[in-house]
Coordinates of C-alpha atoms in Angstrom, one line a residue:
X1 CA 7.2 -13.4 -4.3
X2 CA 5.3 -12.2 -0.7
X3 CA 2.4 -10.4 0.1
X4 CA 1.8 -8.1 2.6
X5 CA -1.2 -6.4 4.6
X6 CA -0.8 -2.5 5.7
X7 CA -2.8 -0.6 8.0
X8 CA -1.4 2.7 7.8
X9 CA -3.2 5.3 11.0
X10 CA -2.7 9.0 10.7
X11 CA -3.7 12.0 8.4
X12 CA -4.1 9.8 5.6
X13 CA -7.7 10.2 4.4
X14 CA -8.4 13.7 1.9
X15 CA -5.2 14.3 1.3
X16 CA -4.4 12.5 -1.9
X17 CA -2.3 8.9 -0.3
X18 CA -4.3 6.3 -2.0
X19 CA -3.3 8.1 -5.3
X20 CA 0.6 8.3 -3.5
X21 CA 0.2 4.7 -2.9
X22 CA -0.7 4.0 -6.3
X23 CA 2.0 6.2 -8.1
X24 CA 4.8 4.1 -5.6
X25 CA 3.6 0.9 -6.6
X26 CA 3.5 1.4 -10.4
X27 CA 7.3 3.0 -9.8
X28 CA 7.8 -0.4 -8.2
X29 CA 6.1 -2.5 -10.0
X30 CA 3.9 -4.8 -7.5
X31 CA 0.2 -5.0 -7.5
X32 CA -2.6 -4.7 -4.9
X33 CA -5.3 -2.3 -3.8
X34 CA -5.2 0.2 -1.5
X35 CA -9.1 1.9 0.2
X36 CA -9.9 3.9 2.9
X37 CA -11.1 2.0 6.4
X38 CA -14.1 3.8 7.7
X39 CA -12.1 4.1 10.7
X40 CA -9.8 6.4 9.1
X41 CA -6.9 4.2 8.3
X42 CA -5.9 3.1 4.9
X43 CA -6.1 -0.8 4.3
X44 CA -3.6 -1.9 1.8
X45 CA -2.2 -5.6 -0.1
X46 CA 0.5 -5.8 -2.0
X47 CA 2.8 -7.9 -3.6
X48 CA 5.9 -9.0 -5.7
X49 CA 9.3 -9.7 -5.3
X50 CA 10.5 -9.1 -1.3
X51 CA 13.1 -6.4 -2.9
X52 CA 10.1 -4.2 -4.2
X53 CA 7.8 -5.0 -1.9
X54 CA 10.3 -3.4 1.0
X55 CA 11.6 -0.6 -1.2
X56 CA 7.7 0.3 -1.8
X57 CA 6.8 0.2 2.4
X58 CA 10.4 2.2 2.8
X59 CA 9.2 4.7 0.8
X60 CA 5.6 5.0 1.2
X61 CA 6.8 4.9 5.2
X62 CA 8.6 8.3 4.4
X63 CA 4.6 10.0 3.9
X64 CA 4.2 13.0 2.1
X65 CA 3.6 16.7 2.3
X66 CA 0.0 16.1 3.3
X67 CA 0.2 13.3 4.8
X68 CA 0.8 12.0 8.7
X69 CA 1.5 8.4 9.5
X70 CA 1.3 7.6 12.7
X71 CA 1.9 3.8 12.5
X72 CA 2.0 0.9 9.8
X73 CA 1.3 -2.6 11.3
X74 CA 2.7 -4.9 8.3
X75 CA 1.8 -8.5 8.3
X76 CA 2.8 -11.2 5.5
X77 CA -0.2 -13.0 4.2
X78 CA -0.2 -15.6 1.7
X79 CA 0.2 -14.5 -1.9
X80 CA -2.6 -14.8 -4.8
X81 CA -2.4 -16.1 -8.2
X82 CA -0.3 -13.4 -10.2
X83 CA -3.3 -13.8 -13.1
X84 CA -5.5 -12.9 -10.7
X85 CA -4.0 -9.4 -10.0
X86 CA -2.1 -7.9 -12.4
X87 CA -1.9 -4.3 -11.2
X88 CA -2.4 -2.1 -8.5
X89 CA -5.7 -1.0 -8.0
X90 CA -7.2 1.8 -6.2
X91 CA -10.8 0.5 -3.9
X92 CA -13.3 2.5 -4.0

């Protein structure tokens, strides 16, 4: 089980990648949030296995239609209490 914190820069506010994000990680089945930085970058945790948890980054990596990422900075963080979190959540 890992964690990891995502900053994700680009065209990623108003164009739907919160709700992207979301829709990867239930495919993948980890948990976390995902919000909007008042910077413009999209602040992200997630966790679960290190198989899902990479196949989740490669593919939200890949953007979208709307979408433009510029960069991701990844960092592993500790992980929480799986009780504690038990789906991915979109912050508001």
């Amino acid at each position: 089980m890992i964690r990891k914190h995502v900053i994700v820069r680009g065209r990623v506010q108003g164009v739907g990648f919160r709700y992207i994000t979301s829709s990867i990680a239930s495919k993948y089945h980890v948990t976390g949030w995902v919000r909007n930085e008042y910077d413009g970058s999209v602040e992200i945790e997630v966790q679960g296995p290190e198989h899902r948890v990479e196949m989740f980054l490669n593919e939200l990596g890949q953007g979208y239609r709307f979408a433009r990422i510029d960069s991701m900075d990844v960092t592993e963080i500790p992980t929480i209490n799986a009780l504690k979190e038990q789906q991915f959540r979109i912050r508001h």
